[in-house]
PDB file of C-alpha atoms in Angstrom:
ATOM      1  CA  MET A   1     174.748 -98.307  -2.223  1.00  0.00           C
ATOM      2  CA  GLU A   2     177.956-100.300  -2.584  1.00  0.00           C
ATOM      3  CA  SER A   3     178.127-100.699   1.168  1.00  0.00           C
ATOM      4  CA  THR A   4     174.612-102.129   1.243  1.00  0.00           C
ATOM      5  CA  ARG A   5     175.456-104.495  -1.621  1.00  0.00           C
ATOM      6  CA  GLY A   6     178.624-105.545   0.174  1.00  0.00           C
ATOM      7  CA  LYS A   7     176.728-106.328   3.362  1.00  0.00           C
ATOM      8  CA  ALA A   8     174.075-108.302   1.455  1.00  0.00           C
ATOM      9  CA  ARG A   9     176.739-110.345  -0.349  1.00  0.00           C
ATOM     10  CA  ALA A  10     178.655-110.967   2.892  1.00  0.00           C
ATOM     11  CA  SER A  11     175.474-112.159   4.609  1.00  0.00           C
ATOM     12  CA  ILE A  12     174.787-114.643   1.811  1.00  0.00           C
ATOM     13  CA  VAL A  13     178.345-115.960   1.961  1.00  0.00           C
ATOM     14  CA  GLU A  14     178.157-116.336   5.751  1.00  0.00           C
ATOM     15  CA  VAL A  15     174.931-118.327   5.510  1.00  0.00           C
ATOM     16  CA  ALA A  16     176.384-120.543   2.779  1.00  0.00           C
ATOM     17  CA  ALA A  17     179.537-121.069   4.861  1.00  0.00           C
ATOM     18  CA  ARG A  18     177.433-122.197   7.809  1.00  0.00           C
ATOM     19  CA  LEU A  19     175.514-124.651   5.615  1.00  0.00           C
ATOM     20  CA  LEU A  20     178.798-125.970   4.241  1.00  0.00           C
ATOM     21  CA  ARG A  21     180.227-126.428   7.726  1.00  0.00           C
ATOM     22  CA  GLU A  22     177.104-128.055   9.184  1.00  0.00           C
ATOM     23  CA  ARG A  23     175.785-130.110   6.265  1.00  0.00           C
ATOM     24  CA  GLY A  24     178.479-130.345   3.580  1.00  0.00           C
ATOM     25  CA  ALA A  25     178.834-129.021   0.038  1.00  0.00           C
ATOM     26  CA  GLY A  26     175.742-130.870  -1.192  1.00  0.00           C
ATOM     27  CA  ALA A  27     173.543-128.733   1.063  1.00  0.00           C
ATOM     28  CA  VAL A  28     174.790-125.455  -0.398  1.00  0.00           C
ATOM     29  CA  THR A  29     172.171-124.866  -3.079  1.00  0.00           C
ATOM     30  CA  ILE A  30     170.850-121.504  -4.221  1.00  0.00           C
ATOM     31  CA  ARG A  31     167.416-122.427  -2.900  1.00  0.00           C
ATOM     32  CA  ALA A  32     168.679-123.553   0.504  1.00  0.00           C
ATOM     33  CA  VAL A  33     170.883-120.485   0.946  1.00  0.00           C
ATOM     34  CA  ALA A  34     168.021-118.179  -0.061  1.00  0.00           C
ATOM     35  CA  GLN A  35     165.753-119.824   2.493  1.00  0.00           C
ATOM     36  CA  GLU A  36     168.326-119.670   5.294  1.00  0.00           C
ATOM     37  CA  ALA A  37     169.282-116.080   4.445  1.00  0.00           C
ATOM     38  CA  ASP A  38     165.600-115.034   4.307  1.00  0.00           C
ATOM     39  CA  THR A  39     165.947-113.737   0.776  1.00  0.00           C
ATOM     40  CA  GLN A  40     165.009-114.756  -2.767  1.00  0.00           C
ATOM     41  CA  ALA A  41     167.011-116.789  -5.277  1.00  0.00           C
ATOM     42  CA  PRO A  42     167.099-113.898  -7.802  1.00  0.00           C
ATOM     43  CA  THR A  43     168.859-111.794  -5.156  1.00  0.00           C
ATOM     44  CA  ILE A  44     171.612-114.396  -4.864  1.00  0.00           C
ATOM     45  CA  TYR A  45     171.944-114.620  -8.635  1.00  0.00           C
ATOM     46  CA  ARG A  46     172.645-110.880  -8.706  1.00  0.00           C
ATOM     47  CA  PHE A  47     175.868-111.636  -6.824  1.00  0.00           C
ATOM     48  CA  PHE A  48     176.769-115.123  -8.058  1.00  0.00           C
ATOM     49  CA  GLU A  49     176.343-116.585 -11.530  1.00  0.00           C
ATOM     50  CA  ASP A  50     175.611-120.068 -10.218  1.00  0.00           C
ATOM     51  CA  LYS A  51     176.185-122.473  -7.337  1.00  0.00           C
ATOM     52  CA  ASP A  52     179.841-123.005  -8.262  1.00  0.00           C
ATOM     53  CA  ALA A  53     180.501-119.273  -8.101  1.00  0.00           C
ATOM     54  CA  LEU A  54     178.872-119.166  -4.669  1.00  0.00           C
ATOM     55  CA  LEU A  55     180.976-122.108  -3.483  1.00  0.00           C
ATOM     56  CA  ASP A  56     184.105-120.370  -4.771  1.00  0.00           C
ATOM     57  CA  ALA A  57     183.232-117.327  -2.685  1.00  0.00           C
ATOM     58  CA  VAL A  58     182.516-119.426   0.393  1.00  0.00           C
ATOM     59  CA  ALA A  59     185.765-121.383   0.091  1.00  0.00           C
ATOM     60  CA  GLU A  60     187.733-118.176  -0.336  1.00  0.00           C
ATOM     61  CA  HIS A  61     185.966-116.490   2.598  1.00  0.00           C
ATOM     62  CA  VAL A  62     186.586-119.305   5.099  1.00  0.00           C
ATOM     63  CA  PHE A  63     190.098-120.172   3.975  1.00  0.00           C
ATOM     64  CA  ALA A  64     191.138-116.498   3.830  1.00  0.00           C
ATOM     65  CA  ALA A  65     190.288-116.073   7.510  1.00  0.00           C
ATOM     66  CA  TYR A  66     192.406-119.113   8.396  1.00  0.00           C
ATOM     67  CA  VAL A  67     195.368-117.979   6.292  1.00  0.00           C
ATOM     68  CA  ALA A  68     195.185-114.466   7.751  1.00  0.00           C
ATOM     69  CA  GLY A  69     195.739-115.987  11.179  1.00  0.00           C
ATOM     70  CA  LYS A  70     198.783-117.886   9.927  1.00  0.00           C
ATOM     71  CA  GLU A  71     200.208-114.740   8.348  1.00  0.00           C
ATOM     72  CA  ALA A  72     199.738-112.788  11.560  1.00  0.00           C
ATOM     73  CA  ALA A  73     201.584-115.353  13.705  1.00  0.00           C
ATOM     74  CA  GLU A  74     204.981-114.084  14.818  1.00  0.00           C
ATOM     75  CA  PRO A  75     207.832-116.494  14.045  1.00  0.00           C
ATOM     76  CA  SER A  76     209.625-117.979  17.018  1.00  0.00           C
ATOM     77  CA  ASP A  77     213.345-118.558  17.424  1.00  0.00           C
ATOM     78  CA  ASP A  78     212.902-122.184  16.357  1.00  0.00           C
ATOM     79  CA  PRO A  79     212.025-122.696  12.660  1.00  0.00           C
ATOM     80  CA  LEU A  80     211.257-126.379  13.227  1.00  0.00           C
ATOM     81  CA  ALA A  81     208.808-125.528  16.010  1.00  0.00           C
ATOM     82  CA  ASP A  82     207.066-123.082  13.672  1.00  0.00           C
ATOM     83  CA  LEU A  83     206.904-125.750  10.965  1.00  0.00           C
ATOM     84  CA  ARG A  84     205.313-128.162  13.446  1.00  0.00           C
ATOM     85  CA  ALA A  85     202.846-125.497  14.568  1.00  0.00           C
ATOM     86  CA  GLY A  86     201.835-124.960  10.949  1.00  0.00           C
ATOM     87  CA  TRP A  87     201.300-128.707  10.483  1.00  0.00           C
ATOM     88  CA  GLU A  88     199.079-128.921  13.557  1.00  0.00           C
ATOM     89  CA  ALA A  89     197.102-125.837  12.499  1.00  0.00           C
ATOM     90  CA  HIS A  90     196.573-127.366   9.049  1.00  0.00           C
ATOM     91  CA  LEU A  91     195.283-130.621  10.529  1.00  0.00           C
ATOM     92  CA  GLY A  92     193.022-128.799  12.975  1.00  0.00           C
ATOM     93  CA  PHE A  93     191.539-126.625  10.256  1.00  0.00           C
ATOM     94  CA  GLY A  94     191.034-129.522   7.851  1.00  0.00           C
ATOM     95  CA  LEU A  95     189.338-131.746  10.426  1.00  0.00           C
ATOM     96  CA  ALA A  96     187.072-128.882  11.507  1.00  0.00           C
ATOM     97  CA  ASN A  97     186.095-128.037   7.915  1.00  0.00           C
ATOM     98  CA  PRO A  98     185.572-131.281   5.975  1.00  0.00           C
ATOM     99  CA  GLY A  99     183.191-129.650   3.505  1.00  0.00           C
ATOM    100  CA  LEU A 100     185.673-126.941   2.642  1.00  0.00           C
ATOM    101  CA  ILE A 101     188.522-129.414   2.193  1.00  0.00           C
ATOM    102  CA  SER A 102     186.448-131.309  -0.359  1.00  0.00           C
ATOM    103  CA  LEU A 103     186.064-128.062  -2.317  1.00  0.00           C
ATOM    104  CA  LEU A 104     189.724-127.139  -2.177  1.00  0.00           C
ATOM    105  CA  LEU A 105     190.726-130.578  -3.461  1.00  0.00           C
ATOM    106  CA  ASP A 106     189.385-129.464  -6.827  1.00  0.00           C
ATOM    107  CA  PRO A 107     192.620-128.376  -8.542  1.00  0.00           C
ATOM    108  CA  VAL A 108     190.801-125.847 -10.719  1.00  0.00           C
ATOM    109  CA  ARG A 109     189.183-124.157  -7.727  1.00  0.00           C
ATOM    110  CA  ALA A 110     192.412-124.294  -5.730  1.00  0.00           C
ATOM    111  CA  ALA A 111     194.418-122.759  -8.578  1.00  0.00           C
ATOM    112  CA  ARG A 112     192.188-119.686  -8.731  1.00  0.00           C
ATOM    113  CA  SER A 113     192.100-119.166  -4.959  1.00  0.00           C
ATOM    114  CA  PRO A 114     194.241-116.219  -3.795  1.00  0.00           C
ATOM    115  CA  SER A 115     194.136-117.572  -0.246  1.00  0.00           C
ATOM    116  CA  MET A 116     195.492-120.952  -1.322  1.00  0.00           C
ATOM    117  CA  ASN A 117     198.405-119.160  -2.948  1.00  0.00           C
ATOM    118  CA  THR A 118     198.930-117.077   0.186  1.00  0.00           C
ATOM    119  CA  GLY A 119     198.825-120.191   2.352  1.00  0.00           C
ATOM    120  CA  MET A 120     201.507-121.819   0.240  1.00  0.00           C
ATOM    121  CA  GLU A 121     203.612-118.667   0.574  1.00  0.00           C
ATOM    122  CA  VAL A 122     203.370-118.950   4.357  1.00  0.00           C
ATOM    123  CA  LEU A 123     204.549-122.574   4.179  1.00  0.00           C
ATOM    124  CA  ARG A 124     207.319-121.583   1.753  1.00  0.00           C
ATOM    125  CA  ALA A 125     208.538-118.858   4.123  1.00  0.00           C
ATOM    126  CA  ARG A 126     208.628-121.288   7.038  1.00  0.00           C
ATOM    127  CA  MET A 127     210.519-123.854   5.005  1.00  0.00           C
ATOM    128  CA  GLN A 128     213.002-121.194   3.886  1.00  0.00           C
ATOM    129  CA  ARG A 129     213.780-120.485   7.528  1.00  0.00           C
ATOM    130  CA  VAL A 130     214.460-124.177   8.103  1.00  0.00           C
ATOM    131  CA  ALA A 131     216.669-124.253   4.996  1.00  0.00           C
ATOM    132  CA  ALA A 132     218.620-121.239   6.249  1.00  0.00           C
ATOM    133  CA  THR A 133     219.761-123.300   9.244  1.00  0.00           C
ATOM    134  CA  GLY A 134     221.328-125.890   6.915  1.00  0.00           C
ATOM    135  CA  ARG A 135     219.033-128.661   8.138  1.00  0.00           C
ATOM    136  CA  LEU A 136     217.371-129.570   4.830  1.00  0.00           C
ATOM    137  CA  ARG A 137     218.854-132.443   2.838  1.00  0.00           C
ATOM    138  CA  VAL A 138     216.471-131.949  -0.110  1.00  0.00           C
ATOM    139  CA  THR A 139     215.491-128.878  -2.092  1.00  0.00           C
ATOM    140  CA  GLU A 140     213.041-126.444  -0.545  1.00  0.00           C
ATOM    141  CA  ARG A 141     210.533-127.220  -3.292  1.00  0.00           C
ATOM    142  CA  ARG A 142     210.636-130.935  -2.589  1.00  0.00           C
ATOM    143  CA  ALA A 143     210.364-130.393   1.152  1.00  0.00           C
ATOM    144  CA  ILE A 144     207.325-128.149   0.673  1.00  0.00           C
ATOM    145  CA  GLU A 145     205.622-130.566  -1.703  1.00  0.00           C
ATOM    146  CA  LEU A 146     206.217-133.542   0.589  1.00  0.00           C
ATOM    147  CA  LEU A 147     204.882-131.738   3.659  1.00  0.00           C
ATOM    148  CA  HIS A 148     201.892-130.310   1.807  1.00  0.00           C
ATOM    149  CA  ALA A 149     200.964-133.689   0.289  1.00  0.00           C
ATOM    150  CA  ALA A 150     201.388-135.453   3.627  1.00  0.00           C
ATOM    151  CA  GLY A 151     199.205-132.884   5.391  1.00  0.00           C
ATOM    152  CA  THR A 152     196.413-133.203   2.843  1.00  0.00           C
ATOM    153  CA  GLY A 153     196.630-136.987   2.872  1.00  0.00           C
ATOM    154  CA  THR A 154     196.562-137.117   6.660  1.00  0.00           C
ATOM    155  CA  VAL A 155     193.451-134.945   6.845  1.00  0.00           C
ATOM    156  CA  LEU A 156     191.661-137.067   4.229  1.00  0.00           C
ATOM    157  CA  THR A 157     192.639-140.305   5.961  1.00  0.00           C
ATOM    158  CA  LEU A 158     191.384-139.114   9.332  1.00  0.00           C
ATOM    159  CA  LEU A 159     188.157-137.734   7.861  1.00  0.00           C
ATOM    160  CA  SER A 160     187.434-141.037   6.124  1.00  0.00           C
ATOM    161  CA  THR A 161     188.100-143.133   9.243  1.00  0.00           C
ATOM    162  CA  PRO A 162     185.438-143.552  11.949  1.00  0.00           C
ATOM    163  CA  PRO A 163     186.573-141.831  15.170  1.00  0.00           C
ATOM    164  CA  GLN A 164     186.614-145.079  17.118  1.00  0.00           C
ATOM    165  CA  GLU A 165     188.954-146.625  14.544  1.00  0.00           C
ATOM    166  CA  GLN A 166     191.425-143.761  14.244  1.00  0.00           C
ATOM    167  CA  ASP A 167     195.037-144.323  15.243  1.00  0.00           C
ATOM    168  CA  PRO A 168     195.823-141.483  17.693  1.00  0.00           C
ATOM    169  CA  GLY A 169     199.477-141.553  16.711  1.00  0.00           C
ATOM    170  CA  PHE A 170     198.904-141.541  12.952  1.00  0.00           C
ATOM    171  CA  ALA A 171     199.321-137.797  12.356  1.00  0.00           C
ATOM    172  CA  ASP A 172     202.498-137.629  14.453  1.00  0.00           C
ATOM    173  CA  ALA A 173     203.933-140.661  12.671  1.00  0.00           C
ATOM    174  CA  MET A 174     203.233-139.104   9.293  1.00  0.00           C
ATOM    175  CA  TYR A 175     204.875-135.827  10.282  1.00  0.00           C
ATOM    176  CA  GLU A 176     207.942-137.588  11.654  1.00  0.00           C
ATOM    177  CA  THR A 177     208.194-139.618   8.431  1.00  0.00           C
ATOM    178  CA  VAL A 178     208.275-136.410   6.410  1.00  0.00           C
ATOM    179  CA  LEU A 179     210.920-134.902   8.700  1.00  0.00           C
ATOM    180  CA  ARG A 180     213.120-137.960   8.240  1.00  0.00           C
ATOM    181  CA  SER A 181     212.739-137.519   4.478  1.00  0.00           C
ATOM    182  CA  ILE A 182     213.675-133.843   4.344  1.00  0.00           C
ATOM    183  CA  LEU A 183     216.102-133.242   7.233  1.00  0.00           C
ATOM    184  CA  HIS A 184     219.639-134.360   7.906  1.00  0.00           C
ATOM    185  CA  GLU A 185     219.536-137.056  10.560  1.00  0.00           C
ATOM    186  CA  GLU A 186     221.427-134.971  13.123  1.00  0.00           C
ATOM    187  CA  SER A 187     218.838-132.205  12.695  1.00  0.00           C
ATOM    188  CA  LEU A 188     215.835-134.334  13.667  1.00  0.00           C
ATOM    189  CA  PRO A 189     214.219-133.035  16.872  1.00  0.00           C
ATOM    190  CA  GLU A 190     214.566-135.341  19.858  1.00  0.00           C
ATOM    191  CA  GLU A 191     211.375-136.534  21.480  1.00  0.00           C
ATOM    192  CA  THR A 192     211.217-135.751  25.184  1.00  0.00           C
ATOM    193  CA  ALA A 193     209.463-137.931  27.720  1.00  0.00           C
ATOM    194  CA  ALA A 194     206.664-135.367  27.901  1.00  0.00           C
ATOM    195  CA  ASP A 195     206.270-135.484  24.131  1.00  0.00           C
ATOM    196  CA  ALA A 196     205.964-139.266  24.228  1.00  0.00           C
ATOM    197  CA  VAL A 197     203.319-139.148  26.970  1.00  0.00           C
ATOM    198  CA  ARG A 198     201.432-136.359  25.195  1.00  0.00           C
ATOM    199  CA  ARG A 199     201.428-138.359  21.951  1.00  0.00           C
ATOM    200  CA  GLY A 200     199.941-141.361  23.740  1.00  0.00           C
ATOM    201  CA  LEU A 201     197.491-139.327  25.810  1.00  0.00           C
ATOM    202  CA  PRO A 202     194.406-140.256  23.722  1.00  0.00           C
ATOM    203  CA  GLU A 203     194.995-143.945  24.498  1.00  0.00           C
ATOM    204  CA  LEU A 204     195.193-143.461  28.260  1.00  0.00           C
ATOM    205  CA  ARG A 205     192.026-144.278  30.191  1.00  0.00           C
ATOM    206  CA  LEU A 206     191.766-141.054  32.160  1.00  0.00           C
ATOM    207  CA  THR A 207     188.898-138.888  33.297  1.00  0.00           C
ATOM    208  CA  GLU A 208     188.677-135.437  31.745  1.00  0.00           C
ATOM    209  CA  ALA A 209     189.937-133.892  35.005  1.00  0.00           C
ATOM    210  CA  GLU A 210     192.911-136.288  35.132  1.00  0.00           C
ATOM    211  CA  ARG A 211     193.724-135.608  31.482  1.00  0.00           C
ATOM    212  CA  THR A 212     193.630-131.832  32.074  1.00  0.00           C
ATOM    213  CA  LEU A 213     195.838-132.106  35.161  1.00  0.00           C
ATOM    214  CA  LEU A 214     198.387-134.306  33.391  1.00  0.00           C
ATOM    215  CA  THR A 215     198.535-131.900  30.452  1.00  0.00           C
ATOM    216  CA  GLU A 216     199.098-128.991  32.861  1.00  0.00           C
ATOM    217  CA  TRP A 217     201.949-130.817  34.618  1.00  0.00           C
ATOM    218  CA  MET A 218     203.653-131.595  31.320  1.00  0.00           C
ATOM    219  CA  SER A 219     203.426-127.953  30.296  1.00  0.00           C
ATOM    220  CA  ARG A 220     205.332-126.715  33.352  1.00  0.00           C
ATOM    221  CA  PRO A 221     208.989-125.774  32.815  1.00  0.00           C
TER     222      PRO A 221
END
């Protein structure tokens, strides 16, 4: 019986998550979810008190899957590279899930999300590894707060800007600004020629085949 209930609840959450991803939070109504899940509204109310409770479950479901991937990632020998990888993953997830980001910006919802807490623990662990190298020139707490705020702000800025008007170097510039704020100057990573070309790749007028080939060349040791 519990297994059947669990499957029914999971199916409802999956349908609501799809609606959130495809149409935004406004489309996630009890009626719309019931219709898409081929069930009745009273069935949904047996699992969720109201729409907000359903949205809480959806946010937790989607974000938990993302955080689980971050937790499972094996750390490399370079703490700064891992920090950068986390930044890029955060941007990728945020840009791919605009509806979810709008939910998690609610401080009340974020505060009661176990996955949000777990995600911050992952960031804290990565920053602790950077601190252990002696590279930080601010406290770990300040470094974490600056990076977290910059990541959220970057996602919101990009989401609110039409694609044709986006600055392709904006996210990199923001990240580098944060690094300059939290690291000793001698600890700042040097940009290689390949990094510079890769950063400017979106502005180059290349065919898809040329872009793929150039990326492959730059990836070779």
